[in-house]
Short mmCIF file of C-alpha atoms in Angstrom, two decimals:
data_model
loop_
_atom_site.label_atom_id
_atom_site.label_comp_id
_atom_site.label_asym_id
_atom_site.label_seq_id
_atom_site.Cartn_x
_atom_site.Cartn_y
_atom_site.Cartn_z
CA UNK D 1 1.38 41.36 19.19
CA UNK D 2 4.84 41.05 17.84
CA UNK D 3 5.79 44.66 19.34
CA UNK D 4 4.75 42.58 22.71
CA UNK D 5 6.76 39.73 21.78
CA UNK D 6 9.74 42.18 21.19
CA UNK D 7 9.46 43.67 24.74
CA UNK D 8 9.12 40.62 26.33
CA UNK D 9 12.15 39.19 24.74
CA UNK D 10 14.38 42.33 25.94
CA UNK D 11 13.10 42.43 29.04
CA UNK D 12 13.88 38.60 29.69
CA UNK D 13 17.19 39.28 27.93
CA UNK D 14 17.53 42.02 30.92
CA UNK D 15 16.33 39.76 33.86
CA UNK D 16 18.42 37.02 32.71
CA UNK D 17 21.53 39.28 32.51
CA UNK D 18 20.94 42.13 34.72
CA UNK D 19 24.13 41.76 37.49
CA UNK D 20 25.40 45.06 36.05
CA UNK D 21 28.06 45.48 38.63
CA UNK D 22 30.79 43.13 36.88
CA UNK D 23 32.98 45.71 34.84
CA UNK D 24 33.78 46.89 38.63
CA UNK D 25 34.10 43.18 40.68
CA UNK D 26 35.09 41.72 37.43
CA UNK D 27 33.68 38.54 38.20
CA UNK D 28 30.27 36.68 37.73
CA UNK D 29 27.27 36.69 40.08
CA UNK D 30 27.47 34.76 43.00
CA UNK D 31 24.56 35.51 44.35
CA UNK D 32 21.12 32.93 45.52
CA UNK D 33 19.62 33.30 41.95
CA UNK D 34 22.06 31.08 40.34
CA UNK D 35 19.81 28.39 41.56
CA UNK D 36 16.98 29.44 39.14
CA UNK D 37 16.71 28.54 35.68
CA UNK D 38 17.24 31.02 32.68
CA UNK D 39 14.43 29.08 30.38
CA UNK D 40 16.31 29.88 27.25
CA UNK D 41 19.96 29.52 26.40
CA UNK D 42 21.65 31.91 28.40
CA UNK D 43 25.54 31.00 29.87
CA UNK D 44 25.59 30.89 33.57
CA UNK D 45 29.55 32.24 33.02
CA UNK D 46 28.48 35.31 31.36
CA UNK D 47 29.89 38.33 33.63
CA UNK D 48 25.78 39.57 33.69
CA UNK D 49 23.74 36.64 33.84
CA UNK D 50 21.82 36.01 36.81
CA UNK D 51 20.22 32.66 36.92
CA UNK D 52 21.69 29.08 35.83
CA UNK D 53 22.44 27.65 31.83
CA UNK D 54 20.39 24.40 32.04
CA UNK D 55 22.14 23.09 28.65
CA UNK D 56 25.15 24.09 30.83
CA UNK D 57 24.05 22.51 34.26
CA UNK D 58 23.21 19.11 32.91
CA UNK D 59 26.45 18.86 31.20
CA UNK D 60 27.92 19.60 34.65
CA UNK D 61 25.52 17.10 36.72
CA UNK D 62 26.55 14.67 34.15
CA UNK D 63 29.82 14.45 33.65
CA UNK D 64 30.57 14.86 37.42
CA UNK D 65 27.97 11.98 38.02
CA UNK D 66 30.91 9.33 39.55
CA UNK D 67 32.13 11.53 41.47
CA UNK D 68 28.86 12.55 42.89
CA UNK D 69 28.09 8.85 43.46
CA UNK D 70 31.23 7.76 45.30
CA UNK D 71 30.46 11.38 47.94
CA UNK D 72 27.26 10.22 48.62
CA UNK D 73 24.94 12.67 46.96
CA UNK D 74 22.59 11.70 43.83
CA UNK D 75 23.21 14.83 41.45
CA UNK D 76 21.40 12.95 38.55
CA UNK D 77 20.18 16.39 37.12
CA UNK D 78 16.36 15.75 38.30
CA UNK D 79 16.26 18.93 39.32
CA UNK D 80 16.99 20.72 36.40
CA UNK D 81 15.42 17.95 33.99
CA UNK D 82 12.41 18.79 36.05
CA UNK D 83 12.40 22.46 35.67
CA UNK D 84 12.60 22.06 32.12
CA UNK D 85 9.73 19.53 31.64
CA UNK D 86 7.46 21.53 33.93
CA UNK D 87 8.42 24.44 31.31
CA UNK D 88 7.92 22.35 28.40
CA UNK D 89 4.32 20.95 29.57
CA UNK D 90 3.22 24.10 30.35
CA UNK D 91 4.14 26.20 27.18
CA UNK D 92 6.08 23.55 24.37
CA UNK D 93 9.16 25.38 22.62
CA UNK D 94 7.21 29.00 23.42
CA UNK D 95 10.05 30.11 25.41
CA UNK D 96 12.36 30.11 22.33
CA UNK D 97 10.09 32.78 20.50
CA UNK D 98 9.16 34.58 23.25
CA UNK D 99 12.25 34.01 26.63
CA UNK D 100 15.56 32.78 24.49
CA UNK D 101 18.07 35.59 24.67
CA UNK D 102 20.21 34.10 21.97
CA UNK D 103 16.62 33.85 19.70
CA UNK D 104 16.08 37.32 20.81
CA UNK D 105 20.16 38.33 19.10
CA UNK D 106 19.08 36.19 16.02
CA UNK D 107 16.31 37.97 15.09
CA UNK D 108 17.80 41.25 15.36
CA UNK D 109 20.37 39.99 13.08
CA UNK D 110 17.90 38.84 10.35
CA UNK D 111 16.32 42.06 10.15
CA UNK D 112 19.56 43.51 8.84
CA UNK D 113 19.23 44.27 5.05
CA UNK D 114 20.72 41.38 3.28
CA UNK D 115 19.00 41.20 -0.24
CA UNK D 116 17.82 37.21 -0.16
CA UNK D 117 16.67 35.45 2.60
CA UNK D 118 17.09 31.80 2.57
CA UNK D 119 15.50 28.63 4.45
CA UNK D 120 16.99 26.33 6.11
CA UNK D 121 17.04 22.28 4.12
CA UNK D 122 15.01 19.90 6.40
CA UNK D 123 18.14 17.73 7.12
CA UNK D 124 20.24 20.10 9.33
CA UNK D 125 17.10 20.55 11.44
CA UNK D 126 17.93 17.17 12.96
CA UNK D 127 21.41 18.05 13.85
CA UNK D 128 20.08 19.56 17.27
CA UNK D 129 18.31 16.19 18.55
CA UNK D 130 22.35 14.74 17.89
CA UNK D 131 23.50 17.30 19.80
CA UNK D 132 20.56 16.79 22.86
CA UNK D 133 21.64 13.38 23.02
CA UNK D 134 25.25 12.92 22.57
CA UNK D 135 27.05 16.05 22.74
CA UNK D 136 24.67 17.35 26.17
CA UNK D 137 23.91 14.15 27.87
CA UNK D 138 25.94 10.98 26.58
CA UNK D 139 28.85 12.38 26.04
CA UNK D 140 29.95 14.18 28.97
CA UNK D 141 28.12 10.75 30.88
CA UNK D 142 30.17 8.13 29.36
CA UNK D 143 33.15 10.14 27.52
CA UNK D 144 35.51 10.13 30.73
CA UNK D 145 39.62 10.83 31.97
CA UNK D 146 41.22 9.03 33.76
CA UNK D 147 40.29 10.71 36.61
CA UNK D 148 36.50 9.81 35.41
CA UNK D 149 35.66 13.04 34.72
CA UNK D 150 33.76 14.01 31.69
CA UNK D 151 33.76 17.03 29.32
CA UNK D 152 31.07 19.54 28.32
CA UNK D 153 31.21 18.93 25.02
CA UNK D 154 28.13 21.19 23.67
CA UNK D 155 29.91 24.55 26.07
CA UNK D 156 33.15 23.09 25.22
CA UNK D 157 33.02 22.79 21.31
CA UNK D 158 29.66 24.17 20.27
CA UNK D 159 27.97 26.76 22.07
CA UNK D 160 27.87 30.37 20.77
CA UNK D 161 25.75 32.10 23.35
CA UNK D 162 28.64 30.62 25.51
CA UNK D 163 31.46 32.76 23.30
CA UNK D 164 29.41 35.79 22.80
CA UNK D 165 27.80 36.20 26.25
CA UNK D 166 31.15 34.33 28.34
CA UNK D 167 33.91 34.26 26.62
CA UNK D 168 34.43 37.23 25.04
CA UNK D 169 33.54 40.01 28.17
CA UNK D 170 35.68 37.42 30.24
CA UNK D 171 38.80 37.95 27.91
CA UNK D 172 38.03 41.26 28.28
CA UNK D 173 37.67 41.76 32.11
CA UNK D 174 40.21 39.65 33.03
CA UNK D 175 43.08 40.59 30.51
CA UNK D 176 45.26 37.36 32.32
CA UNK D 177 43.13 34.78 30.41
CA UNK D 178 44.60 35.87 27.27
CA UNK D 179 47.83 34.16 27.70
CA UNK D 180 45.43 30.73 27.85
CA UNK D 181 43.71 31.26 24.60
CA UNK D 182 44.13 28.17 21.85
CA UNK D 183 42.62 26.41 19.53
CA UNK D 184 39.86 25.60 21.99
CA UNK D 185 38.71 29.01 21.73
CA UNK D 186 38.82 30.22 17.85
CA UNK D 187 37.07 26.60 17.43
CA UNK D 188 34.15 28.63 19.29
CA UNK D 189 34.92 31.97 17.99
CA UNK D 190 34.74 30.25 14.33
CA UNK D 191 31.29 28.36 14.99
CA UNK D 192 29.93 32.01 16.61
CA UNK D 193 30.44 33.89 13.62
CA UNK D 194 29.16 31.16 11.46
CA UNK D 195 25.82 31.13 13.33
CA UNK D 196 25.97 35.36 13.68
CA UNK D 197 27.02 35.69 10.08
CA UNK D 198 24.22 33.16 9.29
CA UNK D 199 21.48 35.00 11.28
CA UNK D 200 21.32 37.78 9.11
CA UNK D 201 20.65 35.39 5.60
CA UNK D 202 18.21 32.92 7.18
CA UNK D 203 15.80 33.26 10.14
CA UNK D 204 17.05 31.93 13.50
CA UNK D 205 19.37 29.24 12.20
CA UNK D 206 21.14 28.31 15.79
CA UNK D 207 17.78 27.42 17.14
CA UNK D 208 16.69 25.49 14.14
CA UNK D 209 20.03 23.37 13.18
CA UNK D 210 21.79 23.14 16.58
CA UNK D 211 19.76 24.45 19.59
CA UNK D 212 19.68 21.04 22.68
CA UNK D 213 17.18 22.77 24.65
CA UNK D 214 14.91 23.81 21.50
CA UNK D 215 15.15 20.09 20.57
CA UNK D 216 13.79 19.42 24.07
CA UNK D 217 11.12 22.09 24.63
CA UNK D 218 10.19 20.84 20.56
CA UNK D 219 8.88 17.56 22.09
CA UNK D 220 6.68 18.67 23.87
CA UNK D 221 5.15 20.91 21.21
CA UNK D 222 2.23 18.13 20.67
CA UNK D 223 1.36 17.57 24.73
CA UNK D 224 1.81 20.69 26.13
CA UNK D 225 -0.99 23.00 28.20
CA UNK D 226 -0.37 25.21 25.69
CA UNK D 227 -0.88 25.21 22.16
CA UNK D 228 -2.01 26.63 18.59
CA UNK D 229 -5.45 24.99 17.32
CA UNK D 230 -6.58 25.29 13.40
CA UNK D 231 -9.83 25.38 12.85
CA UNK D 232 -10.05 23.22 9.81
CA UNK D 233 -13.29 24.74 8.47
CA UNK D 234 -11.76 28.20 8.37
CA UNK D 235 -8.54 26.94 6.73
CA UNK D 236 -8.30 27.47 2.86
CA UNK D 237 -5.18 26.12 2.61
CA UNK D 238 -3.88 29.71 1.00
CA UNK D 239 -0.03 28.99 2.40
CA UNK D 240 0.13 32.76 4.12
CA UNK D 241 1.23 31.31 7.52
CA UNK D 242 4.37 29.66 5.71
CA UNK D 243 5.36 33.43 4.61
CA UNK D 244 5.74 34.79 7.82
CA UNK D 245 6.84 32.17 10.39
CA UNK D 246 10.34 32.61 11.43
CA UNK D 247 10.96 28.31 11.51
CA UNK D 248 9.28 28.43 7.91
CA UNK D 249 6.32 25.93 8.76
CA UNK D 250 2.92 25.88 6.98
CA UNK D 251 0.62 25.87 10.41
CA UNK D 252 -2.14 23.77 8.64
CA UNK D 253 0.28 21.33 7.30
CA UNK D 254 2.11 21.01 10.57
CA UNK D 255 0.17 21.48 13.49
CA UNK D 256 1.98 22.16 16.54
CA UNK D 257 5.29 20.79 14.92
CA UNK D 258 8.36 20.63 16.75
CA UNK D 259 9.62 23.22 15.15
CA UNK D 260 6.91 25.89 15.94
CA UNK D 261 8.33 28.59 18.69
CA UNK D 262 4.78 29.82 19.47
CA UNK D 263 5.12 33.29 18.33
CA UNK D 264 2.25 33.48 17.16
CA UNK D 265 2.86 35.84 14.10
CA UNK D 266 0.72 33.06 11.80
CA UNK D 267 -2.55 33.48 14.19
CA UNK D 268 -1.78 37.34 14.34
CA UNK D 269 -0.45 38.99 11.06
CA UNK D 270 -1.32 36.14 8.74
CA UNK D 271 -4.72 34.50 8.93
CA UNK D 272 -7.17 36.09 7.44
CA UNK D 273 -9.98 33.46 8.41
CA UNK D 274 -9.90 32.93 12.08
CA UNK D 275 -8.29 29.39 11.31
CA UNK D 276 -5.46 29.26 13.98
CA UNK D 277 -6.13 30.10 17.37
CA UNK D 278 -4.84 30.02 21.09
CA UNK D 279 -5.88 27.17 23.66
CA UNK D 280 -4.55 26.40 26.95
CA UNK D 281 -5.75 22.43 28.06
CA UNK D 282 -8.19 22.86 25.74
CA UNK D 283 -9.76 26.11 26.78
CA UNK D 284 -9.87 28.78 24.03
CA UNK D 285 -7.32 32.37 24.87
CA UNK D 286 -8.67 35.53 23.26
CA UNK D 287 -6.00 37.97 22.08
CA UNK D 288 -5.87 41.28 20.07
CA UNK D 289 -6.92 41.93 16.71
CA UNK D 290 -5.20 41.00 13.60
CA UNK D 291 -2.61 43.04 11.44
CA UNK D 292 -1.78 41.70 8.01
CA UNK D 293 1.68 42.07 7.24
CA UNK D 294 3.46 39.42 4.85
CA UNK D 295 7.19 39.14 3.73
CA UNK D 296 8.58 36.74 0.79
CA UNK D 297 11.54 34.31 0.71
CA UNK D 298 12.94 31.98 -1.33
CA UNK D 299 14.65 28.99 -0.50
CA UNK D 300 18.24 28.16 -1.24
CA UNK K 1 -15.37 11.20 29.89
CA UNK K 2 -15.57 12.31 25.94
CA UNK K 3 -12.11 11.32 23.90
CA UNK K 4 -11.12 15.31 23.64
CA UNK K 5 -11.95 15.19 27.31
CA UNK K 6 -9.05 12.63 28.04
CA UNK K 7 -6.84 13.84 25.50
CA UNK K 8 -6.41 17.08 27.10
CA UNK K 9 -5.95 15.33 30.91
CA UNK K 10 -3.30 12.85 29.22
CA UNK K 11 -1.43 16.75 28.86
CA UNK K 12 -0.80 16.57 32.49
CA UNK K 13 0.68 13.58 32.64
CA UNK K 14 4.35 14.97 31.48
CA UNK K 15 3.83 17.64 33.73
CA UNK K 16 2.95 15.83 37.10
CA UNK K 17 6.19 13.80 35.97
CA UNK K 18 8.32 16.57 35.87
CA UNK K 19 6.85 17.99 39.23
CA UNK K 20 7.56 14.73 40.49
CA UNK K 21 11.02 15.17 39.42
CA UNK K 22 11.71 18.42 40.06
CA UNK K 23 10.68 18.02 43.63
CA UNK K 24 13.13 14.75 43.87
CA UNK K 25 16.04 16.98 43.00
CA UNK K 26 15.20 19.93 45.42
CA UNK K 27 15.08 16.23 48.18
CA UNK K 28 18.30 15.59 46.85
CA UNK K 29 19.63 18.94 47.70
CA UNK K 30 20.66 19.22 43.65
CA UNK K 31 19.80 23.25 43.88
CA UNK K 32 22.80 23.71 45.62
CA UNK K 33 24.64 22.05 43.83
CA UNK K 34 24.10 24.36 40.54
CA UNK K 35 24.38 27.05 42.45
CA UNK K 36 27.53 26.49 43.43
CA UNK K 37 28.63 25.08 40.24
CA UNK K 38 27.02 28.48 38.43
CA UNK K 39 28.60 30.61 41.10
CA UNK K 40 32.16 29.30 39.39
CA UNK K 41 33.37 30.42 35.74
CA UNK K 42 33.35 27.29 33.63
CA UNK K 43 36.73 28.36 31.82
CA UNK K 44 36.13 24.98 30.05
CA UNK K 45 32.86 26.16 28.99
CA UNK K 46 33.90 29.66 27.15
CA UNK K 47 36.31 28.09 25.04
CA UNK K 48 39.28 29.45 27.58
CA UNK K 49 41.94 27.40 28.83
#
């Protein structure tokens, strides 16, 4: 299952970034795609991707909103909002373990030999509902020039997968953007390696401190179509499923908790008792047999 | 109607929302709108300029 996982990953990584013609028209794709939308966190500016940043979009709808009003057209961001909830109900925050591109770069990093492995402390998991709310949509809303313009202040100050997938290959391709580079810019490049250098000591940090759009799939974790069931009667409580999840959670202690990315790996190469299985609305999903397979770490 | 029963059809409830939603921004002609704003490099956005 997780060699499944690990294709499907690349070859969303692929789809969402396959405009392969840019190191000769050394721009972005402009093509009809751009009105789909990558389900993980994927920048629209990136030289390769091929469908729309929805952390990116709203920021755009949003802080654009007065100007939108005073044309005539009612850009509140329904549209992508919409997307995103009818991605959320469906599957809860099982894009980010199975679609994110940036989750995908994350876990190749952690697999680099780094002696320890560390958790993450509960508190900093919040820090990504702060930046859902303020630095995504209230900021760039209210936060205005004189001109009434906002800012996108997550792409702007924040964003890695922005720096990494964007901002780098553009510096690169278009060698007259290097006269404009400032602060603005090693503020980014400085948060990127943090999360980069990070990725290799804990398991998928960016999507558990800081991630907007994990925070909002996360929400749905408890409503949507579909989710992870325990079968209490199975469960004995033995802790194995905490060992191998990548958002260290304890499945029968947290049932479909915010944090869980669906990936399955405690239903697949954990549980030895048939306690944690796969429902959609209800309706039980069979899938293949189990492998054990259980790794240690300690927290900090 | 058993409580599991309505559980499980209070599930669609976000989702008809959302569909309800999504199909107000497509009215709105909002897909164009990211498009064209996705078509554009967001120097702002990459930390350039």
């Amino acid at each position: 299952m997780e060699t499944v996982r690990k294709f499907i990953q690349l070859v969303f990584t692929l789809l969402s970034n396959g405009y392969l013609l840019f190191p000769w028209t050394k721009n972005i794709y402009q093509g009809p795609l751009k009105a789909l939308c990558s389900p993980g966190l994927n920048c629209y500016s990136c030289p390769a991707s091929t469908t729309y940043c929805p952390i990116g979009a709203i920021q755009q709808l949003l802080l654009g909103i007065r100007f939108s009003l005073e044309t005539g057209n009612y850009y509140f961001g329904s549209y992508v909002f919409g997307t995103l909830g009818i991605i959320a109900s469906f599957t809860g925050r099982l894009t980010c373990g199975w679609l994110c591109p940036f989750g995908f770069l994350q876990e190749i990093l952690y697999k680099i030999p780094s002696g320890k492995k560390f958790t993450t402390p509960q508190p900093l998991r919040y820090i990504k509902y702060f930046m859902l709310i303020f630095f995504v949509i209230l900021f760039p809303l209210l936060l205005t020039d004189q001109w009434g313009m906002g800012k996108p202040w997550f792409c702007k100050f924040v964003c890695p997968a922005g720096t990494i997938e964007a901002g780098i290959p553009m510096i690169l391709l278009q060698p007259d953007l290097r006269a404009t580079l400032g602060y603005l810019f090693y503020n980014k490049l400085f948060w990127m390696f943090c999360f980069l250098i990070w990725s290799i000591f804990t398991s998928r940090p960016f999507c558990k401190t800081t991630c907007p759009l994990g925070a909002f799939y996360g929400m749905f974790n408890r409503m949507s179509l579909l989710q992870l069931h325990l079968n209490k009667q199975h469960c004995t409580d033995c802790g194995v499923c905490l060992q191998v999840c990548p958002m260290d959670i304890q499945f029968n202690k947290n049932v479909n908790n915010a944090e869980c990315i669906l990936c399955m790996r405690c239903m697949t190469e954990a549980c030895k008792f048939d306690a944690i299985s796969l429902q959609c609305a209800g309706l039980p999903l069979s899938l293949p047999p189990k492998k054990i397979k259980v790794q240690k770490t300690e927290p900090c | 109607m058993t409580k599991k029963k309505i559980k499980i059809a209070s599930r669609f409830i976000p989702l008809v929302f959302f569909l309800l939603l999504f199909m107000a921004g497509i009215s709105t002609n909002e897909p164009q709108r990211v498009m064209e704003q996705a078509w554009n490099i967001c120097l702002d956005c990459i930390g350039i300029g």
